[in-house]
PDB file of C-alpha atoms in Angstrom:
ATOM      1  CA  MET H  83      -4.212  16.892  -8.188  1.00 43.00           C
ATOM      2  CA  SER H  84      -6.990  16.596 -10.743  1.00 44.00           C
ATOM      3  CA  SER H  85      -8.609  13.283 -11.483  1.00 44.00           C
ATOM      4  CA  GLU H  86      -7.358  13.485 -15.103  1.00 45.00           C
ATOM      5  CA  ALA H  87      -3.754  13.408 -13.864  1.00 52.00           C
ATOM      6  CA  ALA H  88      -4.455  10.689 -11.311  1.00 62.00           C
ATOM      7  CA  MET H  89      -3.273   7.153 -11.932  1.00 86.00           C
ATOM      8  CA  ALA H  90      -5.829   4.345 -11.983  1.00 91.00           C
ATOM      9  CA  TRP H  91      -6.234   1.817  -9.190  1.00 94.00           C
ATOM     10  CA  SER H  92      -4.543  -1.465 -10.093  1.00 92.00           C
ATOM     11  CA  THR H  93      -7.773  -3.391  -9.346  1.00 92.00           C
ATOM     12  CA  GLY H  94     -11.416  -2.499  -9.023  1.00 91.00           C
ATOM     13  CA  LEU H  95     -13.363  -2.157  -5.805  1.00 93.00           C
ATOM     14  CA  CYS H  96     -15.218  -5.438  -6.401  1.00 93.00           C
ATOM     15  CA  ASP H  97     -12.204  -7.508  -7.510  1.00 91.00           C
ATOM     16  CA  CYS H  98     -11.908  -9.319  -4.179  1.00 85.00           C
ATOM     17  CA  CYS H  99     -11.629 -12.741  -5.802  1.00 85.00           C
ATOM     18  CA  GLU H 100      -8.195 -11.795  -7.146  1.00 87.00           C
ATOM     19  CA  ASP H 101      -6.873 -12.523  -3.645  1.00 89.00           C
ATOM     20  CA  ALA H 102      -9.240 -14.990  -1.996  1.00 90.00           C
ATOM     21  CA  GLY H 103      -7.011 -15.357   1.070  1.00 91.00           C
ATOM     22  CA  ASN H 104      -7.107 -11.654   1.834  1.00 92.00           C
ATOM     23  CA  CYS H 105     -10.820 -11.564   1.070  1.00 92.00           C
ATOM     24  CA  CYS H 106     -11.492 -14.212   3.732  1.00 93.00           C
ATOM     25  CA  LEU H 107      -9.126 -12.567   6.216  1.00 94.00           C
ATOM     26  CA  THR H 108     -10.826  -9.210   5.720  1.00 94.00           C
ATOM     27  CA  CYS H 109     -14.272 -10.753   6.049  1.00 93.00           C
ATOM     28  CA  PHE H 110     -13.542 -12.472   9.365  1.00 95.00           C
ATOM     29  CA  CYS H 111     -10.790 -10.279  10.831  1.00 94.00           C
ATOM     30  CA  PRO H 112     -10.690  -6.855   9.160  1.00 95.00           C
ATOM     31  CA  CYS H 113      -8.513  -5.471  11.956  1.00 94.00           C
ATOM     32  CA  VAL H 114      -5.556  -7.483  10.610  1.00 95.00           C
ATOM     33  CA  THR H 115      -6.037  -6.252   7.051  1.00 96.00           C
ATOM     34  CA  PHE H 116      -6.408  -2.681   8.265  1.00 96.00           C
ATOM     35  CA  GLY H 117      -3.327  -2.984  10.489  1.00 96.00           C
ATOM     36  CA  ARG H 118      -1.214  -4.165   7.566  1.00 96.00           C
ATOM     37  CA  ILE H 119      -2.469  -1.338   5.351  1.00 97.00           C
ATOM     38  CA  ALA H 120      -1.874   1.294   8.033  1.00 96.00           C
ATOM     39  CA  GLU H 121       1.689   0.117   8.686  1.00 96.00           C
ATOM     40  CA  ILE H 122       2.609   0.466   5.001  1.00 96.00           C
ATOM     41  CA  VAL H 123       0.725   3.724   4.430  1.00 96.00           C
ATOM     42  CA  ASP H 124       2.307   5.235   7.567  1.00 96.00           C
ATOM     43  CA  ARG H 125       5.707   4.005   6.346  1.00 94.00           C
ATOM     44  CA  GLY H 126       6.393   2.019   9.481  1.00 93.00           C
ATOM     45  CA  SER H 127       5.610   4.750  12.003  1.00 94.00           C
ATOM     46  CA  THR H 128       2.483   2.830  13.069  1.00 92.00           C
ATOM     47  CA  SER H 129       2.829  -0.898  13.628  1.00 93.00           C
ATOM     48  CA  CYS H 130       0.334  -3.389  12.276  1.00 94.00           C
ATOM     49  CA  GLY H 131      -0.563  -4.434  15.830  1.00 93.00           C
ATOM     50  CA  THR H 132      -1.154  -0.890  17.052  1.00 94.00           C
ATOM     51  CA  ALA H 133      -3.318   0.055  14.077  1.00 95.00           C
ATOM     52  CA  GLY H 134      -5.257  -3.215  14.312  1.00 94.00           C
ATOM     53  CA  LEU H 135      -5.852  -2.672  18.023  1.00 94.00           C
ATOM     54  CA  LEU H 136      -7.100   0.886  17.448  1.00 94.00           C
ATOM     55  CA  TYR H 137      -9.387  -0.411  14.711  1.00 94.00           C
ATOM     56  CA  THR H 138     -10.786  -3.069  17.061  1.00 94.00           C
ATOM     57  CA  LEU H 139     -11.303  -0.535  19.852  1.00 93.00           C
ATOM     58  CA  MET H 140     -13.172   1.706  17.420  1.00 90.00           C
ATOM     59  CA  MET H 141     -15.337  -1.230  16.422  1.00 89.00           C
ATOM     60  CA  PHE H 142     -16.300  -2.257  19.965  1.00 91.00           C
ATOM     61  CA  VAL H 143     -16.143   1.003  21.920  1.00 91.00           C
ATOM     62  CA  VAL H 144     -16.826   3.978  19.670  1.00 86.00           C
ATOM     63  CA  GLY H 145     -18.734   2.658  16.702  1.00 86.00           C
ATOM     64  CA  PRO H 146     -18.120   1.897  13.071  1.00 90.00           C
ATOM     65  CA  PRO H 147     -14.401   1.488  12.282  1.00 90.00           C
ATOM     66  CA  TRP H 148     -14.786   2.916   8.775  1.00 89.00           C
ATOM     67  CA  ILE H 149     -14.673   6.356  10.404  1.00 87.00           C
ATOM     68  CA  TYR H 150     -11.005   5.619  11.176  1.00 89.00           C
ATOM     69  CA  SER H 151     -10.072   3.588   8.086  1.00 92.00           C
ATOM     70  CA  CYS H 152     -11.438   6.012   5.490  1.00 93.00           C
ATOM     71  CA  PHE H 153      -8.666   8.457   6.388  1.00 95.00           C
ATOM     72  CA  TYR H 154      -6.075   5.840   5.452  1.00 96.00           C
ATOM     73  CA  ARG H 155      -7.709   5.425   2.050  1.00 96.00           C
ATOM     74  CA  THR H 156      -7.330   9.175   1.556  1.00 96.00           C
ATOM     75  CA  LYS H 157      -3.695   9.010   2.636  1.00 96.00           C
ATOM     76  CA  LEU H 158      -3.022   6.063   0.311  1.00 96.00           C
ATOM     77  CA  ARG H 159      -4.678   7.839  -2.604  1.00 95.00           C
ATOM     78  CA  ARG H 160      -2.587  10.957  -2.050  1.00 95.00           C
ATOM     79  CA  GLN H 161       0.670   8.999  -1.782  1.00 95.00           C
ATOM     80  CA  TYR H 162       0.091   7.263  -5.105  1.00 94.00           C
ATOM     81  CA  SER H 163      -2.049   9.870  -6.951  1.00 93.00           C
ATOM     82  CA  LEU H 164      -5.059   7.580  -7.139  1.00 95.00           C
ATOM     83  CA  PRO H 165      -8.515   8.878  -8.077  1.00 94.00           C
ATOM     84  CA  LYS H 166     -11.521   9.060  -5.745  1.00 92.00           C
ATOM     85  CA  GLU H 167     -13.303   6.049  -7.162  1.00 88.00           C
ATOM     86  CA  PRO H 168     -16.128   5.266  -7.169  1.00 89.00           C
ATOM     87  CA  CYS H 169     -16.869   8.208  -4.835  1.00 90.00           C
ATOM     88  CA  ASN H 170     -15.616   9.992  -1.707  1.00 92.00           C
ATOM     89  CA  ASP H 171     -13.314   7.866   0.502  1.00 93.00           C
ATOM     90  CA  CYS H 172     -15.548   7.966   3.562  1.00 93.00           C
ATOM     91  CA  LEU H 173     -18.587   6.950   1.515  1.00 94.00           C
ATOM     92  CA  VAL H 174     -16.653   4.051   0.004  1.00 95.00           C
ATOM     93  CA  HIS H 175     -15.699   2.862   3.479  1.00 94.00           C
ATOM     94  CA  CYS H 176     -19.169   3.492   4.892  1.00 93.00           C
ATOM     95  CA  PHE H 177     -21.023   1.420   2.296  1.00 95.00           C
ATOM     96  CA  CYS H 178     -18.313  -0.955   1.004  1.00 94.00           C
ATOM     97  CA  HIS H 179     -15.931  -1.166   3.944  1.00 93.00           C
ATOM     98  CA  HIS H 180     -14.585  -4.686   3.454  1.00 94.00           C
ATOM     99  CA  LEU H 181     -14.325  -4.203  -0.316  1.00 95.00           C
ATOM    100  CA  ALA H 182     -12.370  -0.983   0.226  1.00 96.00           C
ATOM    101  CA  LEU H 183      -9.935  -2.672   2.627  1.00 96.00           C
ATOM    102  CA  CYS H 184      -9.364  -5.492   0.128  1.00 96.00           C
ATOM    103  CA  GLN H 185      -8.776  -3.022  -2.716  1.00 96.00           C
ATOM    104  CA  GLU H 186      -6.279  -1.003  -0.670  1.00 96.00           C
ATOM    105  CA  TYR H 187      -4.465  -4.191   0.342  1.00 96.00           C
ATOM    106  CA  ARG H 188      -4.219  -5.330  -3.299  1.00 95.00           C
ATOM    107  CA  GLU H 189      -3.046  -1.880  -4.379  1.00 95.00           C
ATOM    108  CA  LEU H 190      -0.137  -1.976  -1.959  1.00 95.00           C
ATOM    109  CA  GLN H 191       0.714  -5.527  -3.034  1.00 93.00           C
ATOM    110  CA  HIS H 192       0.754  -4.435  -6.689  1.00 92.00           C
ATOM    111  CA  ARG H 193       3.140  -1.666  -5.707  1.00 91.00           C
ATOM    112  CA  GLY H 194       5.636  -4.237  -4.446  1.00 89.00           C
ATOM    113  CA  PHE H 195       4.894  -4.425  -0.736  1.00 91.00           C
ATOM    114  CA  ASP H 196       4.769  -7.753   1.033  1.00 91.00           C
ATOM    115  CA  MET H 197       1.850  -7.040   3.326  1.00 92.00           C
ATOM    116  CA  ILE H 198       2.570  -9.912   5.680  1.00 91.00           C
ATOM    117  CA  ILE H 199       6.129  -8.877   6.550  1.00 92.00           C
ATOM    118  CA  GLY H 200       5.326  -5.163   6.881  1.00 91.00           C
ATOM    119  CA  TRP H 201       7.081  -1.918   6.085  1.00 92.00           C
ATOM    120  CA  GLN H 202      10.606  -2.545   7.433  1.00 92.00           C
ATOM    121  CA  ALA H 203      11.108  -5.951   5.861  1.00 90.00           C
ATOM    122  CA  SER H 204       9.524  -4.828   2.573  1.00 88.00           C
ATOM    123  CA  MET H 205      11.904  -1.890   2.394  1.00 90.00           C
ATOM    124  CA  GLU H 206      14.840  -4.170   3.177  1.00 88.00           C
ATOM    125  CA  ARG H 207      13.806  -6.470   0.336  1.00 85.00           C
ATOM    126  CA  LYS H 208      13.540  -3.487  -2.007  1.00 82.00           C
ATOM    127  CA  ARG H 209      17.043  -2.357  -0.979  1.00 82.00           C
ATOM    128  CA  GLN H 210      18.398  -5.849  -1.591  1.00 81.00           C
ATOM    129  CA  GLY H 211      16.738  -5.848  -5.004  1.00 74.00           C
ATOM    130  CA  LEU H 212      18.436  -2.522  -5.765  1.00 56.00           C
ATOM    131  CA  SER H 213      21.770  -3.959  -4.648  1.00 45.00           C
ATOM    132  CA  VAL H 214      21.296  -6.906  -6.982  1.00 44.00           C
ATOM    133  CA  TYR H 215      20.479  -4.534  -9.854  1.00 44.00           C
ATOM    134  CA  ILE H 216      23.586  -2.443  -9.199  1.00 44.00           C
ATOM    135  CA  TYR H 217      25.770  -5.544  -8.983  1.00 43.00           C
ATOM    136  CA  VAL H 218      24.378  -6.990 -12.221  1.00 46.00           C
ATOM    137  CA  CYS H 219      24.694  -3.661 -14.005  1.00 45.00           C
ATOM    138  CA  VAL H 220      28.357  -3.320 -13.060  1.00 46.00           C
ATOM    139  CA  CYS H 221      29.146  -6.920 -13.921  1.00 43.00           C
ATOM    140  CA  VAL H 222      27.333  -7.053 -17.251  1.00 48.00           C
ATOM    141  CA  CYS H 223      28.533  -3.865 -18.899  1.00 49.00           C
ATOM    142  CA  GLY H 224      31.720  -3.162 -16.954  1.00 50.00           C
ATOM    143  CA  GLY H 225      30.748   0.444 -16.334  1.00 50.00           C
ATOM    144  CA  LYS H 226      31.073   2.343 -13.079  1.00 49.00           C
ATOM    145  CA  TRP H 227      27.906   2.778 -11.008  1.00 46.00           C
ATOM    146  CA  ASN H 228      26.968   6.470 -10.702  1.00 44.00           C
ATOM    147  CA  GLY H 229      25.326   6.196  -7.250  1.00 45.00           C
ATOM    148  CA  LYS H 230      21.826   6.831  -8.566  1.00 43.00           C
ATOM    149  CA  LEU H 231      18.919   4.602  -9.497  1.00 42.00           C
ATOM    150  CA  ALA H 232      19.891   4.895 -13.173  1.00 44.00           C
ATOM    151  CA  GLY H 233      22.642   2.272 -12.773  1.00 45.00           C
ATOM    152  CA  CYS H 234      26.109   2.733 -14.163  1.00 46.00           C
ATOM    153  CA  LEU H 235      27.290   5.635 -16.285  1.00 44.00           C
ATOM    154  CA  ARG H 236      27.641   3.509 -19.417  1.00 43.00           C
ATOM    155  CA  CYS H 237      24.103   2.012 -19.145  1.00 46.00           C
ATOM    156  CA  PHE H 238      22.703   5.449 -18.352  1.00 41.00           C
ATOM    157  CA  PHE H 239      23.913   6.904 -21.629  1.00 38.00           C
ATOM    158  CA  LEU H 240      23.129   3.896 -23.876  1.00 35.00           C
TER     159      LEU H 240
END
């Protein structure tokens, strides 16, 4: 996908002060931030604990953990059609690792994920929100829900 068609990041790379709590967590324990990001980006197939442990092992055994985490930035960008900003993903993580983790965390939060509860619980909350929408739609207009995200048949055509 070309960068012209890509959507913009919801926050900039240096906007860490927008979420001071995550900024401090990432500064002192980046393995937790990375684990939360990886769980959401992998759609629950990797747990926060497993990803955080792998990150920590990379840090203490192999070397710089950005070698591992830059691939998750690439995966996140592809999932949400985000541009390579300000440069290549691995360079961003190499030179601005903690800033990149904070930006990715904020991006997923802006997309409706509760980073603390993880993938499964976030998806359950989203399903409950959809159920509430369907219930309200049926009750307010009296139409019949069509089984799709559009709501009921009457609201869909209004």
